[in-house]
């Protein structure tokens, strides 16, 4: 059972998002998962250039660490996305990863994986970012098992952090269990299905230009 965790905070594992993520990771590991963590504070993922090279060739034109993250995500059974709330969205570091996933999104290359999200915020505003990251995972074709959010203060205060760390631990266990039991979530099928159909039409419409993606869909017998 392989899980990839991606942390979008510039503070890495020393920040509040990192502390909450650590709780998810250790319980997933205790449940038998092997977790590979990418700290976007330590590696480079530049913003998408919208050059369309990935759609035509399957390879991104930007030479940085995204290639390794993409390969790990595609090989994984589960994906944990962790970001602080930056102006009611994810950090720019995390958004760069999402945008660079445009090729795998068109290919629906992450279908059937399992995802979870982790968010911290200065105020009580984690939910909107959790919803956004859950939405990202679902349009990628993943089943989402849940999310954990906290105010920074709830993590920084040693006495107050126990309930949030427990929630993080529950999420890690739930993610590992979902992977092991190959759980499905009927409530998520409509979103996945409608995005899949949209990508199918798009890839078919652009088949002469976005050669790689059309061939990818064909090779899987989806077209
Ligand atoms: C650029 C920036 C934007 C932020 N925007 C928000 C915001 O819109 N809402 C909020 O509640 N907190 C906001 N915060 C606070 C962070 O979400 C909060 O401090 C978070 O816990 C930091 O996580 P970290 O310790 O992992 O870096 C912002 C912080 C920064 C640096």
XYZ file of C-alpha atoms and ligand atoms in Angstrom:
254
model
C 0.000 0.000 0.000
C 1.724 3.144 -1.260
C 0.682 6.655 -0.306
C 2.111 9.945 -1.531
C 1.816 12.996 0.733
C 2.391 16.470 -0.708
C 2.891 19.370 1.696
C 2.457 22.883 0.294
C 3.583 24.924 3.308
C 6.827 26.936 3.058
C 7.400 25.895 6.692
C 7.685 22.199 5.779
C 7.088 19.668 8.564
C 7.925 22.334 11.190
C 4.750 24.310 10.452
C 1.234 23.696 11.705
C 0.116 22.008 8.466
C 3.157 19.727 8.730
C 2.284 18.824 12.332
C -1.275 17.894 11.342
C -0.059 15.994 8.285
C 2.416 14.058 10.462
C -0.539 12.715 12.443
C -2.235 11.464 9.266
C 0.980 9.915 7.960
C 1.911 8.070 11.151
C -1.510 6.460 11.509
C -1.530 5.438 7.835
C 1.915 3.895 8.380
C 0.689 2.130 11.516
C -2.100 0.687 9.371
C 0.454 -0.782 6.972
C 0.987 1.952 4.376
C 4.318 3.113 3.024
C 4.212 6.910 2.752
C 6.499 9.015 0.538
C 6.322 12.704 1.458
C 7.139 15.596 -0.871
C 7.861 18.912 0.844
C 7.264 21.663 -1.687
C 9.449 23.909 0.499
C 12.452 21.725 -0.378
C 11.864 20.988 -4.051
C 10.916 23.034 -7.100
C 7.608 22.908 -8.951
C 7.302 25.922 -11.221
C 3.968 27.263 -12.515
C 2.426 25.756 -15.667
C 3.330 27.553 -18.924
C 0.196 26.414 -20.794
C 2.444 25.297 -23.664
C 0.311 22.158 -24.274
C 3.457 20.025 -24.685
C 2.165 17.557 -22.047
C -1.057 17.082 -24.005
C 0.885 16.377 -27.192
C 3.746 14.267 -25.788
C 2.881 13.152 -22.245
C 5.944 14.998 -20.903
C 6.026 18.432 -19.288
C 8.317 20.961 -20.984
C 9.495 22.356 -17.628
C 12.461 20.522 -16.185
C 12.027 20.492 -12.419
C 10.885 18.172 -9.625
C 7.312 17.788 -10.857
C 8.294 14.791 -12.962
C 9.177 12.827 -9.793
C 5.972 13.884 -8.010
C 3.834 12.944 -11.005
C 5.450 9.505 -11.300
C 4.968 8.904 -7.557
C 1.307 9.998 -7.697
C 0.609 7.721 -10.632
C 2.290 4.770 -8.901
C 0.503 5.413 -5.573
C -2.677 3.903 -4.163
C -3.386 7.016 -2.112
C -2.660 10.744 -2.169
C -2.652 13.130 0.806
C -2.695 16.830 -0.036
C -1.773 19.243 2.758
C -1.814 23.025 2.473
C -2.186 26.088 4.639
C -5.053 28.408 3.761
C -3.551 31.238 1.717
C -6.170 33.871 0.886
C -8.998 31.327 0.935
C -7.158 28.887 -1.316
C -4.125 26.606 -1.328
C -0.549 27.936 -1.221
C 0.992 28.924 -4.558
C 3.359 25.969 -4.210
C 0.411 23.550 -4.074
C -1.478 25.322 -6.856
C 1.540 24.869 -9.121
C 1.296 21.095 -8.558
C -2.443 21.138 -9.381
C -1.896 23.101 -12.598
C 0.975 20.875 -13.671
C -1.432 17.914 -13.264
C -3.414 19.110 -16.296
C -2.050 16.273 -18.470
C -2.937 13.496 -15.973
C -6.311 15.222 -15.519
C -7.088 15.014 -19.242
C -5.937 11.385 -19.167
C -7.909 10.668 -15.976
C -4.696 8.900 -15.005
C -5.443 8.803 -11.279
C -8.740 6.977 -11.516
C -9.523 4.698 -8.595
C -6.893 6.084 -6.204
C -7.833 7.292 -2.722
C -7.298 10.792 -1.408
C -7.414 12.812 1.788
C -6.699 16.442 2.563
C -5.166 18.429 5.421
C -5.583 22.190 5.918
C -4.623 24.742 8.546
C -5.700 28.359 8.657
C -5.147 31.463 10.745
C -8.874 31.748 11.421
C -11.686 29.232 11.311
C -11.611 29.066 7.518
C -10.152 25.702 6.637
C -13.344 24.242 5.147
C -13.295 26.211 1.900
C -9.736 25.034 1.159
C -10.529 21.451 2.171
C -13.482 21.512 -0.239
C -11.292 22.867 -3.021
C -8.612 20.176 -2.598
C -11.233 17.421 -2.264
C -12.744 18.738 -5.510
C -9.332 18.561 -7.191
C -8.884 14.925 -6.153
C -12.377 13.986 -7.316
C -12.020 15.507 -10.778
C -8.707 13.645 -11.065
C -10.783 10.476 -10.616
C -9.868 9.700 -6.987
C -12.207 8.535 -4.236
C -11.936 10.938 -1.308
C -12.092 9.492 2.195
C -12.160 12.758 4.140
C -10.274 15.739 5.411
C -8.905 17.305 8.564
C -8.697 21.033 9.215
C -7.458 23.113 12.135
C -6.772 26.665 13.171
C -3.042 27.258 13.556
C -3.585 28.122 17.212
C -5.185 24.736 17.874
C -1.948 23.068 16.768
C 0.559 25.538 18.214
C -0.998 25.262 21.677
C 0.365 21.972 23.060
C -2.640 21.515 25.375
C -5.224 22.176 22.677
C -3.713 20.040 19.924
C -4.737 16.532 21.105
C -8.273 16.510 19.565
C -6.977 17.695 16.187
C -4.160 15.148 16.194
C -6.719 12.459 17.002
C -8.819 13.584 14.022
C -5.667 13.467 11.869
C -4.899 9.940 13.105
C -8.454 8.808 12.319
C -8.096 10.173 8.794
C -4.839 8.267 8.188
C -6.426 5.041 9.425
C -9.510 5.627 7.258
C -7.354 6.232 4.186
C -5.377 3.018 4.671
C -8.589 1.045 5.335
C -10.258 2.416 2.198
C -7.251 1.402 0.101
C -7.088 -2.058 1.658
C -10.831 -2.693 1.291
C -11.061 -0.994 -2.127
C -13.990 1.049 -0.863
C -16.248 2.945 -3.219
C -18.320 6.012 -2.452
C -21.614 6.148 -4.389
C -22.068 9.836 -3.515
C -18.930 10.698 -5.499
C -19.753 8.788 -8.670
C -21.709 11.608 -10.355
C -18.835 14.123 -10.074
C -16.252 11.589 -11.257
C -18.448 10.386 -14.119
C -19.341 13.838 -15.431
C -15.704 14.958 -15.417
C -14.616 11.718 -17.076
C -17.165 12.238 -19.863
C -16.051 15.845 -20.284
C -12.399 14.774 -20.617
C -13.393 12.043 -23.068
C -15.117 14.626 -25.314
C -12.234 17.079 -24.988
C -9.543 14.527 -25.826
C -11.589 13.248 -28.768
C -12.231 16.772 -30.074
C -8.508 17.668 -29.860
C -7.215 14.299 -31.092
C -5.169 15.663 -34.009
C -3.370 18.148 -31.784
C -3.219 16.386 -28.400
C -1.924 13.196 -29.884
C -0.512 11.628 -26.722
C -3.752 11.986 -24.767
C -5.897 10.515 -27.525
C -3.532 7.537 -27.847
C -3.529 7.110 -24.054
C -7.341 6.885 -23.935
C -7.320 4.518 -26.943
C -4.646 2.291 -25.400
C -6.853 1.737 -22.355
C -9.807 0.780 -24.545
C -11.828 3.752 -23.285
C -12.509 5.065 -26.814
C 0.201 34.519 2.403
C -0.698 34.059 3.511
C -2.060 34.085 3.338
C -2.925 33.653 4.346
N -4.277 33.695 4.143
C -5.126 33.248 5.095
C -6.544 33.300 4.905
O -7.042 33.745 3.889
N -7.342 32.805 5.893
C -6.839 32.274 7.046
O -7.611 31.853 7.904
N -5.489 32.222 7.253
C -4.631 32.688 6.324
N -3.268 32.629 6.527
C -2.738 31.995 7.747
C -2.259 30.555 7.479
O -3.249 29.806 6.826
C -1.918 29.862 8.799
O -0.975 30.591 9.504
C -1.417 28.439 8.550
O -1.637 27.682 9.693
C 0.055 28.367 8.206
O 0.435 27.021 8.067
P 1.975 26.546 8.235
O 2.354 26.779 9.653
O 1.949 25.123 7.867
O 2.783 27.358 7.276
C -2.395 33.116 5.554
C -0.992 33.096 5.726
C -0.144 33.561 4.721
C 1.360 33.507 4.918
